[in-house]
Amino acid sequence: CRAEVRTAHPGGGRPAHVLAESLPRDLNNLRRGIRQRTLYQHTVRSDRTTLAYIEQVTAEGAEIRTLPEVMDRFIVFDRDLAFIPYSDEPHTALRVRHPALVRFLVRHFDETWSRAVPVRPERAPLRTPVVTSDLQRAILQAVVNGETDAAIARRIGMSRRSVAEHMRKVSEQLGSNSRAQLGYLVATSGLLDD
């Protein structure tokens, strides 16, 4: 990597051993002047291990943003080399050097980046209204689409219990007595209107 790295990581908080392995390398790159931009899902904002990593790399100039959902994991170096998942097997990746494909990934990342919310660990509270709103919107849209709690939890990167808690709060607000009624009320309430 000579100038910049873009990374996207779906799911919730990252494992401590992965972050411990990444931290020295990332700090070294940042100190060499490499620009690092990383996308995570909102759920990392409540993961202490990931937040500790974010605090250290942002102090050195990394930029971190979050969204309710993140595309598949990928990494792009210097707009000329990318790594994308090769299969469902862990630790396998496909190296991409084709200029058109790398350009497509960069454009996709940059468009997603523009919609993401910056993480600033030095500011409290960590959960901002826009994050809660984005998370709830993603969960509620999935409910309207008929997804199960397990499917929503996997896609958003949080536990099934957390998904159920978000739905319970909205159910109380709307006076819903069942999941089907909740889906109908959400769809007709205007909660998901832009």
Tab-separated table of N, CA and C in Angstrom, residues 5-9 35-40 63-65 67 70-72 74-76 102-116:
chain	number	residue	atom	x	y	z
A	5	VAL	N	-6.017	3.032	1.656
A	5	VAL	CA	-6.682	1.745	1.803
A	5	VAL	C	-8.127	2.002	2.191
A	6	ARG	N	-9.029	1.272	1.541
A	6	ARG	CA	-10.458	1.315	1.865
A	6	ARG	C	-10.830	-0.089	2.326
A	7	THR	N	-11.538	-0.175	3.459
A	7	THR	CA	-11.959	-1.491	3.941
A	7	THR	C	-13.416	-1.443	4.366
A	8	ALA	N	-14.113	-2.553	4.187
A	8	ALA	CA	-15.501	-2.689	4.627
A	8	ALA	C	-15.604	-3.988	5.414
A	9	HIS	N	-16.212	-3.909	6.589
A	9	HIS	CA	-16.313	-5.069	7.474
A	9	HIS	C	-17.752	-5.231	7.951
A	35	ARG	N	-3.633	6.861	3.828
A	35	ARG	CA	-4.988	7.233	4.225
A	35	ARG	C	-5.796	5.950	4.402
A	36	GLN	N	-6.434	5.805	5.554
A	36	GLN	CA	-7.245	4.621	5.827
A	36	GLN	C	-8.680	5.034	6.079
A	37	ARG	N	-9.608	4.457	5.302
A	37	ARG	CA	-11.036	4.668	5.512
A	37	ARG	C	-11.685	3.304	5.693
A	38	THR	N	-12.452	3.160	6.765
A	38	THR	CA	-13.059	1.874	7.088
A	38	THR	C	-14.546	2.047	7.353
A	39	LEU	N	-15.329	1.130	6.799
A	39	LEU	CA	-16.769	1.073	7.044
A	39	LEU	C	-17.092	-0.130	7.928
A	40	TYR	N	-17.862	0.122	8.980
A	40	TYR	CA	-18.392	-0.926	9.843
A	40	TYR	C	-19.898	-0.756	9.914
A	63	GLU	N	-10.020	7.226	9.249
A	63	GLU	CA	-11.406	7.686	9.216
A	63	GLU	C	-12.293	6.450	9.292
A	64	ILE	N	-13.221	6.453	10.224
A	64	ILE	CA	-14.103	5.307	10.432
A	64	ILE	C	-15.537	5.815	10.377
A	65	ARG	N	-16.376	5.090	9.642
A	65	ARG	CA	-17.798	5.419	9.572
A	65	ARG	C	-18.607	4.145	9.706
A	67	LEU	N	-22.712	2.246	9.206
A	67	LEU	CA	-24.016	2.176	8.555
A	67	LEU	C	-24.832	1.085	9.230
A	70	VAL	N	-23.617	-3.197	6.043
A	70	VAL	CA	-22.430	-3.016	5.207
A	70	VAL	C	-22.393	-4.157	4.209
A	71	MET	N	-21.925	-3.840	3.019
A	71	MET	CA	-21.782	-4.849	1.983
A	71	MET	C	-20.787	-5.911	2.435
A	72	ASP	N	-20.512	-6.878	1.605
A	72	ASP	CA	-19.515	-7.899	1.935
A	72	ASP	C	-18.181	-7.269	2.287
A	74	PHE	N	-14.497	-6.317	2.036
A	74	PHE	CA	-13.511	-6.167	0.975
A	74	PHE	C	-12.488	-5.118	1.344
A	75	ILE	N	-11.362	-5.180	0.652
A	75	ILE	CA	-10.258	-4.246	0.888
A	75	ILE	C	-9.766	-3.785	-0.479
A	76	VAL	N	-9.506	-2.481	-0.604
A	76	VAL	CA	-8.940	-1.944	-1.842
A	76	VAL	C	-7.694	-1.140	-1.479
A	102	VAL	N	-11.778	-3.091	-10.005
A	102	VAL	CA	-11.283	-2.313	-8.870
A	102	VAL	C	-11.960	-0.944	-8.849
A	103	ARG	N	-12.096	-0.322	-10.003
A	103	ARG	CA	-12.763	0.976	-10.098
A	103	ARG	C	-14.216	0.868	-9.622
A	104	PHE	N	-14.893	-0.214	-9.989
A	104	PHE	CA	-16.265	-0.450	-9.537
A	104	PHE	C	-16.327	-0.544	-8.014
A	105	LEU	N	-15.409	-1.293	-7.405
A	105	LEU	CA	-15.382	-1.431	-5.949
A	105	LEU	C	-15.101	-0.089	-5.263
A	106	VAL	N	-14.184	0.680	-5.810
A	106	VAL	CA	-13.868	1.994	-5.243
A	106	VAL	C	-15.101	2.895	-5.311
A	107	ARG	N	-15.764	2.905	-6.445
A	107	ARG	CA	-16.957	3.750	-6.606
A	107	ARG	C	-18.056	3.310	-5.637
A	108	HIS	N	-18.245	2.003	-5.513
A	108	HIS	CA	-19.251	1.465	-4.584
A	108	HIS	C	-18.909	1.862	-3.143
A	109	PHE	N	-17.653	1.724	-2.774
A	109	PHE	CA	-17.219	2.117	-1.431
A	109	PHE	C	-17.476	3.602	-1.202
A	110	ASP	N	-17.061	4.426	-2.139
A	110	ASP	CA	-17.188	5.879	-1.976
A	110	ASP	C	-18.648	6.321	-1.873
A	111	GLU	N	-19.532	5.688	-2.631
A	111	GLU	CA	-20.959	6.020	-2.542
A	111	GLU	C	-21.518	5.613	-1.184
A	112	THR	N	-21.121	4.458	-0.712
A	112	THR	CA	-21.564	3.992	0.599
A	112	THR	C	-20.987	4.882	1.694
A	113	TRP	N	-19.722	5.248	1.555
A	113	TRP	CA	-19.038	6.115	2.516
A	113	TRP	C	-19.797	7.435	2.694
A	114	SER	N	-20.296	7.982	1.605
A	114	SER	CA	-20.972	9.282	1.676
A	114	SER	C	-22.265	9.217	2.484
A	115	ARG	N	-22.847	8.030	2.639
A	115	ARG	CA	-24.079	7.869	3.418
A	115	ARG	C	-23.815	7.449	4.861
A	116	ALA	N	-22.573	7.138	5.178
A	116	ALA	CA	-22.230	6.599	6.496
A	116	ALA	C	-22.044	7.705	7.532
